[in-house]
PDB file of C-alpha atoms in Angstrom:
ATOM      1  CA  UNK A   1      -7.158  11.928 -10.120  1.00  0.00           C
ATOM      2  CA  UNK A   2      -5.651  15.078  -9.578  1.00  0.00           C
ATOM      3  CA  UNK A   3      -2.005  15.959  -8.766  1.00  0.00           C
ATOM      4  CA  UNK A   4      -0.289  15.452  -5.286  1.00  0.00           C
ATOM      5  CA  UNK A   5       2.716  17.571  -5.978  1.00  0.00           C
ATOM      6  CA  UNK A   6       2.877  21.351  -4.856  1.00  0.00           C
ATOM      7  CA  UNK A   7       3.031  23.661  -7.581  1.00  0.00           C
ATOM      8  CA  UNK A   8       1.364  21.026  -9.962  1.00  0.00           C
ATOM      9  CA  UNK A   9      -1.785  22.419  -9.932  1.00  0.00           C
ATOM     10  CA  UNK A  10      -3.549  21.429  -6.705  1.00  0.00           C
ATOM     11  CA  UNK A  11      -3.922  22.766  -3.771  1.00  0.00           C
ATOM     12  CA  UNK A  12      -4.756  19.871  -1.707  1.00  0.00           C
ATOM     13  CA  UNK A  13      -3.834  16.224  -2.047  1.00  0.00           C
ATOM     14  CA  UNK A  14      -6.290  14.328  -4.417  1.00  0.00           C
ATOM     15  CA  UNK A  15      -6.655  11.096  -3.551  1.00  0.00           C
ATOM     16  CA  UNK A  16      -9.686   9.876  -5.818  1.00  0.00           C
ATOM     17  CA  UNK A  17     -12.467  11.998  -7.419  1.00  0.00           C
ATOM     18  CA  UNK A  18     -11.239  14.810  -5.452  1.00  0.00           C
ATOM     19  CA  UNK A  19     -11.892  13.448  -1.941  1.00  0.00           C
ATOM     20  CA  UNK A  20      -9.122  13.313   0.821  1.00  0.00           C
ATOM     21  CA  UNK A  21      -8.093  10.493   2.187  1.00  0.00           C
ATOM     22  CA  UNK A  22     -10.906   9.594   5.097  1.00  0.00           C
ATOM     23  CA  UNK A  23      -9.454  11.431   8.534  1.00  0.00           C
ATOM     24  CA  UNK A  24      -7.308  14.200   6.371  1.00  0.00           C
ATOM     25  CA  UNK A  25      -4.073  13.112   8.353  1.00  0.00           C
ATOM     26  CA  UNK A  26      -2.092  14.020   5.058  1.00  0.00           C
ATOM     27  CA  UNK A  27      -1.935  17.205   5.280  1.00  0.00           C
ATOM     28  CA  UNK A  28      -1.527  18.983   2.059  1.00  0.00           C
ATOM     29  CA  UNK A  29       0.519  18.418  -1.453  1.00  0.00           C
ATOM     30  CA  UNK A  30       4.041  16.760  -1.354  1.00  0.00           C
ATOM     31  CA  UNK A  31       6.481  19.149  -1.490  1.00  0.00           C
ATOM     32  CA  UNK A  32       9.124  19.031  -3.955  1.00  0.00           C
ATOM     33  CA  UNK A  33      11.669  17.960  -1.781  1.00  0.00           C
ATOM     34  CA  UNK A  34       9.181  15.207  -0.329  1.00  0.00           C
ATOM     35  CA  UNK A  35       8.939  14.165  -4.028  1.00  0.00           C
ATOM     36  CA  UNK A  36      12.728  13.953  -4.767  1.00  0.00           C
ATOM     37  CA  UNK A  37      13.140  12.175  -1.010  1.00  0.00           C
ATOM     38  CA  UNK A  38      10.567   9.482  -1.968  1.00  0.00           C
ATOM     39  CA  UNK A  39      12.269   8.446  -5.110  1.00  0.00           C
ATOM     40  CA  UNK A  40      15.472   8.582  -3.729  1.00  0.00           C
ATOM     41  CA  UNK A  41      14.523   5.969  -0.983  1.00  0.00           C
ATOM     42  CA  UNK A  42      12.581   3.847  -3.222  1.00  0.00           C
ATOM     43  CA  UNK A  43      15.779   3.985  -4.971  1.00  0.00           C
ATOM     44  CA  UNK A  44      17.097   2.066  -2.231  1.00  0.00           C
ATOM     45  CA  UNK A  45      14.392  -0.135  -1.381  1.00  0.00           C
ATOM     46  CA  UNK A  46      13.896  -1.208  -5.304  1.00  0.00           C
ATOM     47  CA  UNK A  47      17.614  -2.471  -5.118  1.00  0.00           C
ATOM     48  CA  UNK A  48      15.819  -5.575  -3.642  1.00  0.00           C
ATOM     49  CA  UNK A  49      11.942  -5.784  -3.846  1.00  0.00           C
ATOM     50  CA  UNK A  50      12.224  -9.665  -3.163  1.00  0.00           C
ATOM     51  CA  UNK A  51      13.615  -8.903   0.096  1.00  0.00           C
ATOM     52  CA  UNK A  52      12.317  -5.575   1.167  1.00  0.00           C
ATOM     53  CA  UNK A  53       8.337  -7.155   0.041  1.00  0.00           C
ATOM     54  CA  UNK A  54       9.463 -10.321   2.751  1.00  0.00           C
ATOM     55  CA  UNK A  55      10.218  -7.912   5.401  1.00  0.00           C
ATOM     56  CA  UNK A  56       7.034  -5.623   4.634  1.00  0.00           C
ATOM     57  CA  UNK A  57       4.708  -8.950   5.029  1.00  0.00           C
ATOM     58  CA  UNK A  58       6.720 -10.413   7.894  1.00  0.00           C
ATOM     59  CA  UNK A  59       5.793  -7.211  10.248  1.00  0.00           C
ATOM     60  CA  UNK A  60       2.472  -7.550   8.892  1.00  0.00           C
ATOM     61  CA  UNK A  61       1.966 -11.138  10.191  1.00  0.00           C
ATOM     62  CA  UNK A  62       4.123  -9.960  13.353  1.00  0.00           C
ATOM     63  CA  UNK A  63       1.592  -7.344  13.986  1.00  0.00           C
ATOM     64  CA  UNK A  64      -1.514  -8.725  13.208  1.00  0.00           C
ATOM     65  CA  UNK A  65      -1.567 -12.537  12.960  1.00  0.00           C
ATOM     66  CA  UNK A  66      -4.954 -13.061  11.790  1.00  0.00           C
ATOM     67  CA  UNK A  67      -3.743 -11.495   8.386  1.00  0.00           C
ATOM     68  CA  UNK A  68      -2.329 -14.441   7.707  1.00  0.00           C
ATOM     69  CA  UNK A  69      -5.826 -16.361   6.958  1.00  0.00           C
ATOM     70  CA  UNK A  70      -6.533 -13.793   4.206  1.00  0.00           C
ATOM     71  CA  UNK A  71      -3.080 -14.911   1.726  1.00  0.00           C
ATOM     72  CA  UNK A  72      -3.079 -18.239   0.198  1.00  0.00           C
ATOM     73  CA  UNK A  73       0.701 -18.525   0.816  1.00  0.00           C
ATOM     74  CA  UNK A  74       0.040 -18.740   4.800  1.00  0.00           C
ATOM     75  CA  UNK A  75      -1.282 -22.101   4.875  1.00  0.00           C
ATOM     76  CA  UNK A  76      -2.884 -22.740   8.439  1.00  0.00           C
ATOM     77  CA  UNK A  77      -1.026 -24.122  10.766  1.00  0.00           C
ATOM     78  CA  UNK A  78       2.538 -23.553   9.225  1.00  0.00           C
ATOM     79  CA  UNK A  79       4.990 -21.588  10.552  1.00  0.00           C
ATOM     80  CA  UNK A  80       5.490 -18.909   7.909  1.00  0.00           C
ATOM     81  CA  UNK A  81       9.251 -18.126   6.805  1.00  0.00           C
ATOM     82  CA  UNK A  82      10.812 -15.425   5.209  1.00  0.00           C
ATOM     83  CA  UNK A  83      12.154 -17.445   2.978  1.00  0.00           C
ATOM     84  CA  UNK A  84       8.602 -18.873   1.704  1.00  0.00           C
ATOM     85  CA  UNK A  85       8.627 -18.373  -1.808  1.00  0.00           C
ATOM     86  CA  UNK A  86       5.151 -17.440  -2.345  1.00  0.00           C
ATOM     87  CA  UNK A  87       5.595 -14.940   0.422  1.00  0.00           C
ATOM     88  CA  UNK A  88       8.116 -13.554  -1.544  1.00  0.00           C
ATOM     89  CA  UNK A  89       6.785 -13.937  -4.861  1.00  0.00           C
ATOM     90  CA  UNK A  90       3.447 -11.592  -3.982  1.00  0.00           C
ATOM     91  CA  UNK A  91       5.745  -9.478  -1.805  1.00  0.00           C
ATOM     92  CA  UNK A  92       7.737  -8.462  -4.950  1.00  0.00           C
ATOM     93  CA  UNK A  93       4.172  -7.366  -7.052  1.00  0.00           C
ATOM     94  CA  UNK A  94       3.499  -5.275  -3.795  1.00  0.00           C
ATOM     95  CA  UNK A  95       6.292  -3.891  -3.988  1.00  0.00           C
ATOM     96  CA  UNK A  96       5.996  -3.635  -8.169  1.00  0.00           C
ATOM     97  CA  UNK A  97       2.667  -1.360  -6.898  1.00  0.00           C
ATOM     98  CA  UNK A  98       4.788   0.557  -4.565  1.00  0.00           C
ATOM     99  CA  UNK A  99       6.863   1.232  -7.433  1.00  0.00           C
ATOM    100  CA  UNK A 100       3.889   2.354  -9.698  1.00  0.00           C
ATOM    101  CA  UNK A 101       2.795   5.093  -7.311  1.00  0.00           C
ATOM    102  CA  UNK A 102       6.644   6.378  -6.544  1.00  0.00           C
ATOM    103  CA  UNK A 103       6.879   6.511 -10.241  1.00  0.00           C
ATOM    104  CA  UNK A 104       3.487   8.337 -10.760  1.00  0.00           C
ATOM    105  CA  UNK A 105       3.654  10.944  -8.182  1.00  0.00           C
ATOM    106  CA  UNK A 106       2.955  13.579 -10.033  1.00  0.00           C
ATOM    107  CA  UNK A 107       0.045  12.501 -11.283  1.00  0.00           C
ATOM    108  CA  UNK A 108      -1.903   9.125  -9.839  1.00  0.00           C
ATOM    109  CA  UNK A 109      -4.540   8.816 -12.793  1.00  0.00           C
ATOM    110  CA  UNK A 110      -2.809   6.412 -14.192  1.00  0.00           C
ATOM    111  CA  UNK A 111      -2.540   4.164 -11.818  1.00  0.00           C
ATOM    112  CA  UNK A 112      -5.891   4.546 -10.472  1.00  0.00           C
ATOM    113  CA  UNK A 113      -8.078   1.987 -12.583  1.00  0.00           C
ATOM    114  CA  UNK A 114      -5.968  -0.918 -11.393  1.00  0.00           C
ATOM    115  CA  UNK A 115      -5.636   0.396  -7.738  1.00  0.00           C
ATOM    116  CA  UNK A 116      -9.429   0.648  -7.704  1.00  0.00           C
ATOM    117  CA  UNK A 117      -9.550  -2.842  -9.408  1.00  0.00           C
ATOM    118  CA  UNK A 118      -6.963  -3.963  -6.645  1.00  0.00           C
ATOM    119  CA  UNK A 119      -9.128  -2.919  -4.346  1.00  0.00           C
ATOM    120  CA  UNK A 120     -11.827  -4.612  -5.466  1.00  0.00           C
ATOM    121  CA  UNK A 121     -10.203  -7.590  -5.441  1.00  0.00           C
ATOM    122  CA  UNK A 122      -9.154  -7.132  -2.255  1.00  0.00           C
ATOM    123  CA  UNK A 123     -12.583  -7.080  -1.292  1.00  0.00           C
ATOM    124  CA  UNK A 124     -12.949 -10.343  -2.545  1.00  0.00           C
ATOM    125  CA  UNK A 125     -10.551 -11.643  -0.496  1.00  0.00           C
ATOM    126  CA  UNK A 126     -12.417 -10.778   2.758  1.00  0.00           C
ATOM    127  CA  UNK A 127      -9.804  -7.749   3.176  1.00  0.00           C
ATOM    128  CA  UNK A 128     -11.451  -5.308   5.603  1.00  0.00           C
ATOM    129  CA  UNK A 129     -10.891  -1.567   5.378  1.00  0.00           C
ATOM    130  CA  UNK A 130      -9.279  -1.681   8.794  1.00  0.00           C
ATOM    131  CA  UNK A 131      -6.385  -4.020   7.346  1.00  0.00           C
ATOM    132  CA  UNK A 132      -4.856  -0.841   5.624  1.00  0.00           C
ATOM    133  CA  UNK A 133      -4.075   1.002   8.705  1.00  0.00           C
ATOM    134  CA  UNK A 134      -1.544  -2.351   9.496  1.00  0.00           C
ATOM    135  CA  UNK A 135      -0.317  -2.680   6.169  1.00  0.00           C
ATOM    136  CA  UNK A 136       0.677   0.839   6.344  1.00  0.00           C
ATOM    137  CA  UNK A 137       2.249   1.006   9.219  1.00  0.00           C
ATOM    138  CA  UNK A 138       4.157  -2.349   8.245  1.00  0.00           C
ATOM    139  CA  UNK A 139       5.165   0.098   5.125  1.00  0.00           C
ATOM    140  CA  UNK A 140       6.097   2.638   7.566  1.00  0.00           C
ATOM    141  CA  UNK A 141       8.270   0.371   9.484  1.00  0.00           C
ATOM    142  CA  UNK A 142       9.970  -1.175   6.571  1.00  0.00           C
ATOM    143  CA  UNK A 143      10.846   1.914   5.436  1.00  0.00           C
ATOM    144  CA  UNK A 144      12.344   3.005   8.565  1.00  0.00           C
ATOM    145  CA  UNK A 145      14.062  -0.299   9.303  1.00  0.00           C
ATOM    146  CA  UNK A 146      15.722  -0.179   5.521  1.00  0.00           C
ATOM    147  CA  UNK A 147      16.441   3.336   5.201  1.00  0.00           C
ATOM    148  CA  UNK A 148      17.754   4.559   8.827  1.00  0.00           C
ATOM    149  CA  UNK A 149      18.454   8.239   8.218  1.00  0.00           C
ATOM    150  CA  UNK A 150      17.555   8.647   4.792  1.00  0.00           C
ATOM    151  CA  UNK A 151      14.504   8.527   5.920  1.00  0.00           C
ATOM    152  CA  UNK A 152      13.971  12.389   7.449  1.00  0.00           C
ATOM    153  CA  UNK A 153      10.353  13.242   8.523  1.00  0.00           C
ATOM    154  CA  UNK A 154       9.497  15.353   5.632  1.00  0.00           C
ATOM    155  CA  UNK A 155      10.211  12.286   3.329  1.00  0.00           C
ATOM    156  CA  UNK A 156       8.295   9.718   5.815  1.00  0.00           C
ATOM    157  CA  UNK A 157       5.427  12.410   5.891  1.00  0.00           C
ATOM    158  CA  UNK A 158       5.540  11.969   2.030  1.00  0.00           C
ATOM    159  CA  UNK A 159       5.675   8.387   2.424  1.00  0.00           C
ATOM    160  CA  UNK A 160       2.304   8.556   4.299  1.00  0.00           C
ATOM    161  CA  UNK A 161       0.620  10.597   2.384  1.00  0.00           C
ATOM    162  CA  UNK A 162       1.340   8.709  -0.743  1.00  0.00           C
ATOM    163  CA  UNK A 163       0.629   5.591   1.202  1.00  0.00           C
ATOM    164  CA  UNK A 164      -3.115   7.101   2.506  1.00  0.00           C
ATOM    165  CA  UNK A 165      -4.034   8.049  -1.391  1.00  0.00           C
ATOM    166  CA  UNK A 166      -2.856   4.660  -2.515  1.00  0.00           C
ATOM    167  CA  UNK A 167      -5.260   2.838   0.122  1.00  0.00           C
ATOM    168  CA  UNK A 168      -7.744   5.503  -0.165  1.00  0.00           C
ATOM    169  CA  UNK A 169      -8.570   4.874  -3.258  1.00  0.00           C
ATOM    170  CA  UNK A 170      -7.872   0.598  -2.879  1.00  0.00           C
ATOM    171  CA  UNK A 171     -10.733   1.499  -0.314  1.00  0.00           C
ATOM    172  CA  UNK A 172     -13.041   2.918  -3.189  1.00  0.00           C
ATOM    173  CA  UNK A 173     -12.684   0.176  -5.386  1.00  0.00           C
ATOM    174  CA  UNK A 174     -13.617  -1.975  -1.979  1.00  0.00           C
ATOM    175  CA  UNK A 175     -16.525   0.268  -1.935  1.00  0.00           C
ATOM    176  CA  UNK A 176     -17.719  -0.624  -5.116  1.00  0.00           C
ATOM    177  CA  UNK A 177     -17.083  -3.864  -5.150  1.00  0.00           C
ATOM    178  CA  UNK A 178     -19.592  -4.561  -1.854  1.00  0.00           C
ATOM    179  CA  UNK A 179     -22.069  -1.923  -3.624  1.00  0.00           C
ATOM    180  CA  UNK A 180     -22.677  -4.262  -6.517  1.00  0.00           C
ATOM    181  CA  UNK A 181     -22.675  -7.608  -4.821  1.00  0.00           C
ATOM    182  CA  UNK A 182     -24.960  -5.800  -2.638  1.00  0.00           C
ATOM    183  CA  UNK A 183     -26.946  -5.078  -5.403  1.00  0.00           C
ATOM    184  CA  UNK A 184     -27.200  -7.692  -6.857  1.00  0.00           C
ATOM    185  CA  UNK A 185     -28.585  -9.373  -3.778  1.00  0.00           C
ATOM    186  CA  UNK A 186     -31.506  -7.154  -3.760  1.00  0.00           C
ATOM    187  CA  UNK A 187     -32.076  -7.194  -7.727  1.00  0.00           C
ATOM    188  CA  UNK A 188     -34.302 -10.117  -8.652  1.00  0.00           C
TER     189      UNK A 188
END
């Protein structure tokens, strides 16, 4: 995986093997002062992952509660609290990922084997592609719910494009995940 920061040696945004992110809504490398905005907000929302991971998956489950089915900590027919401690508990490691990426920003490859083997997992799961575009926007919100002003549109522009390269490539590992069930349905 290539760089996403301008002036890093890219001209583009690389989010896996050199491909954009499916729709190309990113727009282009970060910008410095995208980079320095993103860590300085996750500065803020890493003061409390526990809390800022409840509120991420509580807008999920606002926005799309069929979600729900996919997480073993929403047991059916239960009212699901923020204070659920296996809510919280998975919210933290998503936020640990968040963390990963902010940390890697100028340069992803690191982090790419276990976002492609997250994504595989994922597949697992039953996640669907689709799910992404919620969980991002659930990001999004969180974001813009935690950070008020801090968050200008250059940095929440950042924010998306990191977000898109993260899922992007959670989205490959998806991919290759159904590939090789697949073929192994049609080896004998």
């Amino acid at each position: 995986m290539g760089t996403i920061v301008e002036g890093e040696g890219t001209d583009q945004v690389n989010g896996y093997g050199g491909e954009k992110e499916p729709g190309g809504e990113h727009g282009g490398p970060l910008t410095q002062e995208q980079v320095l905005g993103i860590k300085e907000t996750w500065a803020v929302l890493a003061q409390d992952p526990i809390e800022r991971g409840a509120d991420l998956f509580m807008k999920i489950f606002e926005d799309d509660p069929d979600l729900k089915k996919l997480f073993y900590f929403a047991d059916e027919g239960r009212e699901l609290s923020r204070e659920d401690q296996r809510m919280r508990s998975h919210g933290e490691r998503v936020m640990e990922a968040v963390g990963a990426a902010v940390d890697n920003l100028g340069d992803l490859s690191p982090i790419v084997p276990v976002l492609t083997e997250l994504g595989a997992l994922h597949y697992k799961y039953g996640v669907q592609p689709s799910y992404f575009d919620t969980v991002g926007a659930a990001l999004i919100y969180t974001l813009e719910t935690n950070l008020g002003d801090k968050l200008t549109p250059g940095v929440r522009q950042g924010w998306v494009q990191v977000y898109g390269i993260v899922g992007a490539t959670m989205k490959k590992g998806m991919q290759q995940a159904m590939d090789q069930q697949n073929m192994g349905k049609t080896c004998p």
